Short mmCIF file of C-alpha atoms (C1' of nucleotides) in Angstrom, two decimals:
data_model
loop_
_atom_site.label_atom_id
_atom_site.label_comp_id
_atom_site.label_asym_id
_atom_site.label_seq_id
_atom_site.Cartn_x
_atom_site.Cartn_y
_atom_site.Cartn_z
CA UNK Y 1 73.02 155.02 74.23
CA UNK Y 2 76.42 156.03 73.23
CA UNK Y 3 78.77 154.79 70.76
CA UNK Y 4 81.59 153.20 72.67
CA UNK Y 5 79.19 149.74 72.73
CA UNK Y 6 81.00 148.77 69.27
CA UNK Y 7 84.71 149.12 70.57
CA UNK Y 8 84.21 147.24 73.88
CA UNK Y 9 85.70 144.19 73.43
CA UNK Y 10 88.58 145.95 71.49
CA UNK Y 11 89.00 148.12 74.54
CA UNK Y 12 89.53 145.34 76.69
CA UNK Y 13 91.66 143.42 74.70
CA UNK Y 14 94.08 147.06 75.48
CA UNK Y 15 93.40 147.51 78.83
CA UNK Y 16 94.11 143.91 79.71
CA UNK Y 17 97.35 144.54 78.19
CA UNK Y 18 97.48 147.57 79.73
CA UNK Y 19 98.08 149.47 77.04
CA UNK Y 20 96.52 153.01 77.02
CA UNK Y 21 93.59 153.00 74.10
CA UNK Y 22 95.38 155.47 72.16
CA UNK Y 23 93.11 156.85 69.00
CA UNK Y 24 95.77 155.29 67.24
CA UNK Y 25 96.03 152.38 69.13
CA UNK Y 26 92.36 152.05 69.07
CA UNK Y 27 92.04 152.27 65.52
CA UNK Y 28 94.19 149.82 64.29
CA UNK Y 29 93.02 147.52 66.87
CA UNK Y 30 89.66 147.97 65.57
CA UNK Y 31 91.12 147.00 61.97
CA UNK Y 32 93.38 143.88 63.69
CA UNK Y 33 90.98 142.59 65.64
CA UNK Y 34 87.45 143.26 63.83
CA UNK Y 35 87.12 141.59 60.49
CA UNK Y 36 88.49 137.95 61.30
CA UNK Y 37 91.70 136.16 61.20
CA UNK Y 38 94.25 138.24 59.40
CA UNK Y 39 97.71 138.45 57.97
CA UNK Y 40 99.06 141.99 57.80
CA UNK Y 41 102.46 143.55 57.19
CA UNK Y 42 103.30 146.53 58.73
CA UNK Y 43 103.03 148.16 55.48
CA UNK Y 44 99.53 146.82 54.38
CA UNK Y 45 97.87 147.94 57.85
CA UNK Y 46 99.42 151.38 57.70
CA UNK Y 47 97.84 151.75 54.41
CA UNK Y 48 94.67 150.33 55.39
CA UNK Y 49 94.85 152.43 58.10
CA UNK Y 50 95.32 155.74 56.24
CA UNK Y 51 92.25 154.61 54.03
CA UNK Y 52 90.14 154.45 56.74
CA UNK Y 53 91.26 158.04 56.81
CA UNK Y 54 93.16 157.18 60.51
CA UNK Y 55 96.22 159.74 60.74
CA UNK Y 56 99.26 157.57 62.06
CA UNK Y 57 102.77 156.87 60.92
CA UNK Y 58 104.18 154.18 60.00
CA UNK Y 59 106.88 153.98 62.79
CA UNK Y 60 103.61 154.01 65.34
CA UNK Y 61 102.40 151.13 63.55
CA UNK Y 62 105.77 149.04 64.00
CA UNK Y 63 105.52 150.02 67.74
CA UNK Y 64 101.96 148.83 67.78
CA UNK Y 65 102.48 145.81 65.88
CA UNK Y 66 105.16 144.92 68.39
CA UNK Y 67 103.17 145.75 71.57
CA UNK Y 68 100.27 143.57 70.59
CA UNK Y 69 102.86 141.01 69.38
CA UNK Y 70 104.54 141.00 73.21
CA UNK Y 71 101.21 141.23 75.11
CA UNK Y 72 100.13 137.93 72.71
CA UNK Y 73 97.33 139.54 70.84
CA UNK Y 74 99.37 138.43 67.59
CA UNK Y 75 101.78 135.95 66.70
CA UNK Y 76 104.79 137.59 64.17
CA UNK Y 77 105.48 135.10 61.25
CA UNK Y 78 108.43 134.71 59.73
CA UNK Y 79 107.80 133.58 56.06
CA UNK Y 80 109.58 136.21 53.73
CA UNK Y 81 113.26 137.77 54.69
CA UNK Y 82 113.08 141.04 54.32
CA UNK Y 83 109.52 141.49 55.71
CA UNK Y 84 107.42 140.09 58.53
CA UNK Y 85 103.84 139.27 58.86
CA UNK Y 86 101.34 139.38 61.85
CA UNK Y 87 98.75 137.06 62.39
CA UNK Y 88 95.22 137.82 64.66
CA UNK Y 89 94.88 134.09 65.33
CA UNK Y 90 97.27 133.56 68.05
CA UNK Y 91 96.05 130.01 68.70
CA UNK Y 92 98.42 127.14 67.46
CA UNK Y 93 97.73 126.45 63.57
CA UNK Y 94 99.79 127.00 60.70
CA UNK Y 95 100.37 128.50 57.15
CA UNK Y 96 100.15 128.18 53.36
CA UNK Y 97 101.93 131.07 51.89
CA UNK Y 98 102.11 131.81 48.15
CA UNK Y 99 105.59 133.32 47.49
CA UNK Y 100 104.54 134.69 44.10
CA UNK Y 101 101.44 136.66 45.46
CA UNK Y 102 103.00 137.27 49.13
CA UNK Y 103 99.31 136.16 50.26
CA UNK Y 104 99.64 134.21 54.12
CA UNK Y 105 96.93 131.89 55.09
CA UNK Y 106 96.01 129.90 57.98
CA UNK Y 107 95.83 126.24 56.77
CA UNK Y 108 92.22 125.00 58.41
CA UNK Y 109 91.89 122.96 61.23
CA UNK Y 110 93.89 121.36 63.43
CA UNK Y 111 94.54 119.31 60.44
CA UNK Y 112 98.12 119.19 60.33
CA UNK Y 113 99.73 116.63 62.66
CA UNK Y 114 104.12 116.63 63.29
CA UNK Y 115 104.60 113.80 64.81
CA UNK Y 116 108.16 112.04 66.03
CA UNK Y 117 109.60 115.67 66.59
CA UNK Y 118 112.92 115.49 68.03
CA UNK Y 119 113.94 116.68 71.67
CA UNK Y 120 115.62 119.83 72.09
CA UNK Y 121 119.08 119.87 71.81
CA UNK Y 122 120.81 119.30 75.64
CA UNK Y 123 119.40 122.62 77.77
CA UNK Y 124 116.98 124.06 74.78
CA UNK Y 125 113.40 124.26 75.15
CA UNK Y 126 111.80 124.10 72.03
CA UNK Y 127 109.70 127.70 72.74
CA UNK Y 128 107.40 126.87 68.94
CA UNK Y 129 106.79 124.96 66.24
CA UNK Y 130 106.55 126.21 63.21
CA UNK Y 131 105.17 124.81 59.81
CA UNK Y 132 104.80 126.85 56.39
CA UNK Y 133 103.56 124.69 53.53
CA UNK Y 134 104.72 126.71 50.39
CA UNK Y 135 102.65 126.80 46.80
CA UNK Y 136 102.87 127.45 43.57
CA UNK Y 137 100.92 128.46 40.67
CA UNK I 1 151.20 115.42 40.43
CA UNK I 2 148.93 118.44 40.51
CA UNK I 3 147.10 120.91 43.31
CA UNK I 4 144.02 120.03 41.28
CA UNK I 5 142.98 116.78 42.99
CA UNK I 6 141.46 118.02 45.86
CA UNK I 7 139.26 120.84 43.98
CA UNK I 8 138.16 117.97 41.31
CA UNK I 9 134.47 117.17 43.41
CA UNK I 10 133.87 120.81 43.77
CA UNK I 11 134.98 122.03 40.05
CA UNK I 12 132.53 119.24 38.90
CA UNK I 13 129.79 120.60 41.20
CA UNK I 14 130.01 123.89 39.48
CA UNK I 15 130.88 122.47 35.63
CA UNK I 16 127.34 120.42 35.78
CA UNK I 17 125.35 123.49 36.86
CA UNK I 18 127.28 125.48 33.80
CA UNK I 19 128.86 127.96 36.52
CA UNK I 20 132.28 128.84 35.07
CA UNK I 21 134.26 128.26 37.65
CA UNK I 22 136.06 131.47 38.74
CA UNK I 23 138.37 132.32 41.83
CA UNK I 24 135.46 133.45 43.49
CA UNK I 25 132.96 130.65 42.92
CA UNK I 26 135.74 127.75 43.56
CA UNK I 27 136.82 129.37 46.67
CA UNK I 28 133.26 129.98 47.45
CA UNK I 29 132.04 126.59 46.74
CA UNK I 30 134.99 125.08 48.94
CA UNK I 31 133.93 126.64 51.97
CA UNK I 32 130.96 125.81 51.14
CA UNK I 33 130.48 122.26 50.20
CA UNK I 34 133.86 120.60 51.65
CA UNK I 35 132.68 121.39 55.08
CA UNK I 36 129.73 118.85 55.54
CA UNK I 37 126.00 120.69 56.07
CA UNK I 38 126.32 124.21 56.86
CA UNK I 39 123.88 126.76 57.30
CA UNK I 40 125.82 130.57 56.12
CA UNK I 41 124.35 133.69 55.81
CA UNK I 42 125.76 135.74 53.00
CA UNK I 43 127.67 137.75 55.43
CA UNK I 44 129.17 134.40 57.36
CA UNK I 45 130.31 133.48 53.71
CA UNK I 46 131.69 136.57 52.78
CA UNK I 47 133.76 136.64 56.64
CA UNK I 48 134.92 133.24 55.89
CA UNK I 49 136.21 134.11 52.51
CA UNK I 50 137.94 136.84 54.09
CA UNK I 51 139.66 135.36 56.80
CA UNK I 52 140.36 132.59 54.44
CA UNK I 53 142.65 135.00 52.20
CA UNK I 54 140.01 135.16 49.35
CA UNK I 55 139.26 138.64 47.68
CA UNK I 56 135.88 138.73 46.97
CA UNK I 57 133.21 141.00 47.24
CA UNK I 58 129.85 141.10 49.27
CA UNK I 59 128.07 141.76 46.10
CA UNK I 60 129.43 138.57 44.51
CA UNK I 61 129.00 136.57 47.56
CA UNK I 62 125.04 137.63 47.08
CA UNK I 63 125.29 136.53 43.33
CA UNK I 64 126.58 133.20 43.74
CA UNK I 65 124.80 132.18 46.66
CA UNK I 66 121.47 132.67 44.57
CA UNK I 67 123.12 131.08 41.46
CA UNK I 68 123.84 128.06 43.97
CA UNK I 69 120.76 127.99 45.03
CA UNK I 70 119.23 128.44 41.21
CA UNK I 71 121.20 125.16 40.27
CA UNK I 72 119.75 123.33 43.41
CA UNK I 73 123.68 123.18 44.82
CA UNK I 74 122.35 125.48 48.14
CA UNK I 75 118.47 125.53 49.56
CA UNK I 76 117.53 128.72 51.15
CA UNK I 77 116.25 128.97 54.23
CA UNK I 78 114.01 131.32 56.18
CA UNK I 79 113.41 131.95 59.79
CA UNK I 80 114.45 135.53 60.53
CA UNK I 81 112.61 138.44 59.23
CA UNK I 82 116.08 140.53 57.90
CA UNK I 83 118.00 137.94 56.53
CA UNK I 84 118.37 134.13 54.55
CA UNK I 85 120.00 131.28 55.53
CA UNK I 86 121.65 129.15 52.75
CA UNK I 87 121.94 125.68 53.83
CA UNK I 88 124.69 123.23 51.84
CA UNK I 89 122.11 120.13 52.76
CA UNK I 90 119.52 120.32 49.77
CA UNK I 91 117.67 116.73 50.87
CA UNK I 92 114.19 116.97 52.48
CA UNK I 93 114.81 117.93 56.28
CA UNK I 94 113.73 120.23 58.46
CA UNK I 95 115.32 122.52 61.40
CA UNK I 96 116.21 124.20 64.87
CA UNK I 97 116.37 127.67 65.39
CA UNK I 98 117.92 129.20 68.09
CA UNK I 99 116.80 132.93 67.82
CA UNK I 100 118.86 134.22 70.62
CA UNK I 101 122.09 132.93 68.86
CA UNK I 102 120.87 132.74 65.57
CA UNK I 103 122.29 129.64 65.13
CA UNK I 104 120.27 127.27 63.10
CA UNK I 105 121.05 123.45 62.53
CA UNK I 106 119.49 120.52 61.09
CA UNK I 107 116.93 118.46 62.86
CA UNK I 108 118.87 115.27 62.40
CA UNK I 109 117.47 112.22 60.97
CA UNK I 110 114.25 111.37 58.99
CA UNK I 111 112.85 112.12 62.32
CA UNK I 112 110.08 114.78 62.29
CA UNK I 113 106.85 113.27 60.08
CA UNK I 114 104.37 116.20 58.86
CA UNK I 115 100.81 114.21 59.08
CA UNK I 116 97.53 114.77 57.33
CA UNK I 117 98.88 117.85 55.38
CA UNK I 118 96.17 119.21 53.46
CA UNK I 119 95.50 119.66 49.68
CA UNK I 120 96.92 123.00 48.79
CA UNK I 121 94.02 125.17 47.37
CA UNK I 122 92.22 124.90 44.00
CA UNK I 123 94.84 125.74 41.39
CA UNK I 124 97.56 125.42 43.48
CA UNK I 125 100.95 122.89 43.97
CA UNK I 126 102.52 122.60 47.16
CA UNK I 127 106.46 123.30 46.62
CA UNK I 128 107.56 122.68 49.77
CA UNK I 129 107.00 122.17 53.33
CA UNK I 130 109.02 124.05 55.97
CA UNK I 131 109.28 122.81 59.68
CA UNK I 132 110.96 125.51 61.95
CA UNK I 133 111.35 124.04 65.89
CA UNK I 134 112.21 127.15 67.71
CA UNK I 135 114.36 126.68 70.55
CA UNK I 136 114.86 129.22 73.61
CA UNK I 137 117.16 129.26 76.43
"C1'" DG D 1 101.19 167.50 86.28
"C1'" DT D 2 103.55 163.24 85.15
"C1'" DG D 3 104.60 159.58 82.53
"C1'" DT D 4 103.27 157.54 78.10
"C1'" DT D 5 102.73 157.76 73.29
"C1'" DT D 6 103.28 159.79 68.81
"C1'" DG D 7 105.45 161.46 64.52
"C1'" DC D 8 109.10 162.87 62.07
"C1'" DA D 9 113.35 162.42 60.05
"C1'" DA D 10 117.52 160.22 60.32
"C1'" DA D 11 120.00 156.11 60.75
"C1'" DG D 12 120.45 151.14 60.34
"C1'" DT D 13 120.42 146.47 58.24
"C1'" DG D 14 120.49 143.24 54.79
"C1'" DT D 15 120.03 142.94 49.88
"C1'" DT D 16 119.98 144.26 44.93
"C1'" DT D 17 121.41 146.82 40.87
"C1'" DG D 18 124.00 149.41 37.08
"C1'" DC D 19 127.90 149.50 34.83
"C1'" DA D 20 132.88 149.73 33.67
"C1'" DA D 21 136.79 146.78 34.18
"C1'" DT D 22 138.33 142.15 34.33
"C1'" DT D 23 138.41 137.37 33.45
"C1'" DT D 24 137.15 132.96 31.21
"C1'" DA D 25 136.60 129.86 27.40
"C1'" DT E 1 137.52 138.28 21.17
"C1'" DA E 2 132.97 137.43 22.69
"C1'" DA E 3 130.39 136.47 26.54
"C1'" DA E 4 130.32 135.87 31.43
"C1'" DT E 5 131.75 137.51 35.84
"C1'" DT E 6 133.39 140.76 39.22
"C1'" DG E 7 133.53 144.83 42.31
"C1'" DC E 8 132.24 149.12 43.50
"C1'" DA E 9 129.12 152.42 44.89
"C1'" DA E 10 124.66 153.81 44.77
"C1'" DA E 11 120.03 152.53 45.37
"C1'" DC E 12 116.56 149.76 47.80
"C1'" DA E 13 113.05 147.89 51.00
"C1'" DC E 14 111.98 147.29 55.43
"C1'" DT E 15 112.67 148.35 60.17
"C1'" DT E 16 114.39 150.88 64.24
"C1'" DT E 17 115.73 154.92 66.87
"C1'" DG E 18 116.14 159.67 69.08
"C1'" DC E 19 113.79 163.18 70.61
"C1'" DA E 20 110.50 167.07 70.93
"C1'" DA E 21 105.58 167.79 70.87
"C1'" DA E 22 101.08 165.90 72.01
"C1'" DC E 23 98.23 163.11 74.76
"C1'" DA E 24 96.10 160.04 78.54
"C1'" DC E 25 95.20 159.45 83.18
#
DNA sequence: GTGTTTGCAAAGTGTTTGCAATTTA
DNA sequence: TAAATTGCAAACACTTTGCAAACAC
């Protein structure tokens, strides 16, 4: 019995990206991937990330977040100019965000229906759709 | 027979939002609102001013565009981590985005309908609803 | 060993701010 | 002339980059 049962499935998730399991890697998979749907800055996992008492720096966190981001373990949302958020639900949903707390959230269900969406304009794909319901109060 | 005809729709845009209307805002306002919808970034604006003869700084480009969009004259846009878009079309509509170009347009018409949105949480209003289509290629 | 990854510090980008000088009403 | 506006330069927040040292395979 050893302890690398716990980080299995975080392990694959790298290796099927074939990205080497790095401690730091590793680590801030383990606080991606482990607790649930999530919405992180760069800035809020680095500090998690240095609670957990995990030494990395913040530019290896920007490289990480973009790795997962381009091997689809997270989706990069774009609610906020000046700062970008990263989801751990990847599936197709979308978002509340409260602008006054900076708090993203994944808006339940498949509830939200766009319907009569317009073709691409002539040789455009449309690549994603993307829908941020905004609140107040 | 005066110059001042032509300005008259624009100097009344800026006299009922209580904007004195400067060089700087008039000009800015011009190329802003006697163009049809645009969508600018602050930097586009402050370019266009240039070119256009006007002597105006970046930093009051950045101040009117958010006094514009204070008075409800501009709506601001997001869909790039890094910067704003300030679109001249304040009416409920939603958008392409091209991210390669960066070129972002509206989705014309009434067209896109945004079904079975959900009540925004306990406490909470729902300000507004953004629609990004992301195009590619 | 060899190629990948990391961390640092520096540079970059877009935006905001403080404040003296200028302009508007 | 009193209050609002402007422009500059410095400060900011977030992100990216270059490169030597450390690490994974």
């Amino acid at each position: 019995m050893t302890h690398i049962r716990p980080y299995t499935q975080v392990l694959d998730r790298l290796r099927n990206a074939a990205l080497r399991p790095t401690r730091q890697r590793l680590a801030l998979a383990r606080i991606l991937f482990e607790h649930g749907d999530r919405h992180l800055t760069a800035e809020h996992l680095h500090t998690e990330a240095l609670q957990a008492g995990i030494r990395v720096s913040l530019a290896t966190v920007y490289n990480t977040l973009h790795q997962f981001t381009a091997a689809g373990l997270l989706r990069e949302i774009v609610v906020d100019a000046g700062r970008s958020y990263f989801d751990t639900n990847t599936s197709v949903h979308h978002h509340f965000f409260n602008e006054r707390t900076g708090v993203l959230e994944d808006i339940p269900g498949g509830d939200i229906v766009v319907d009569r969406l317009p073709a691409a304009p002539p040789g455009m794909t449309i690549k994603r759709v993307d829908v941020i319901v905004r609140i107040d109060r």
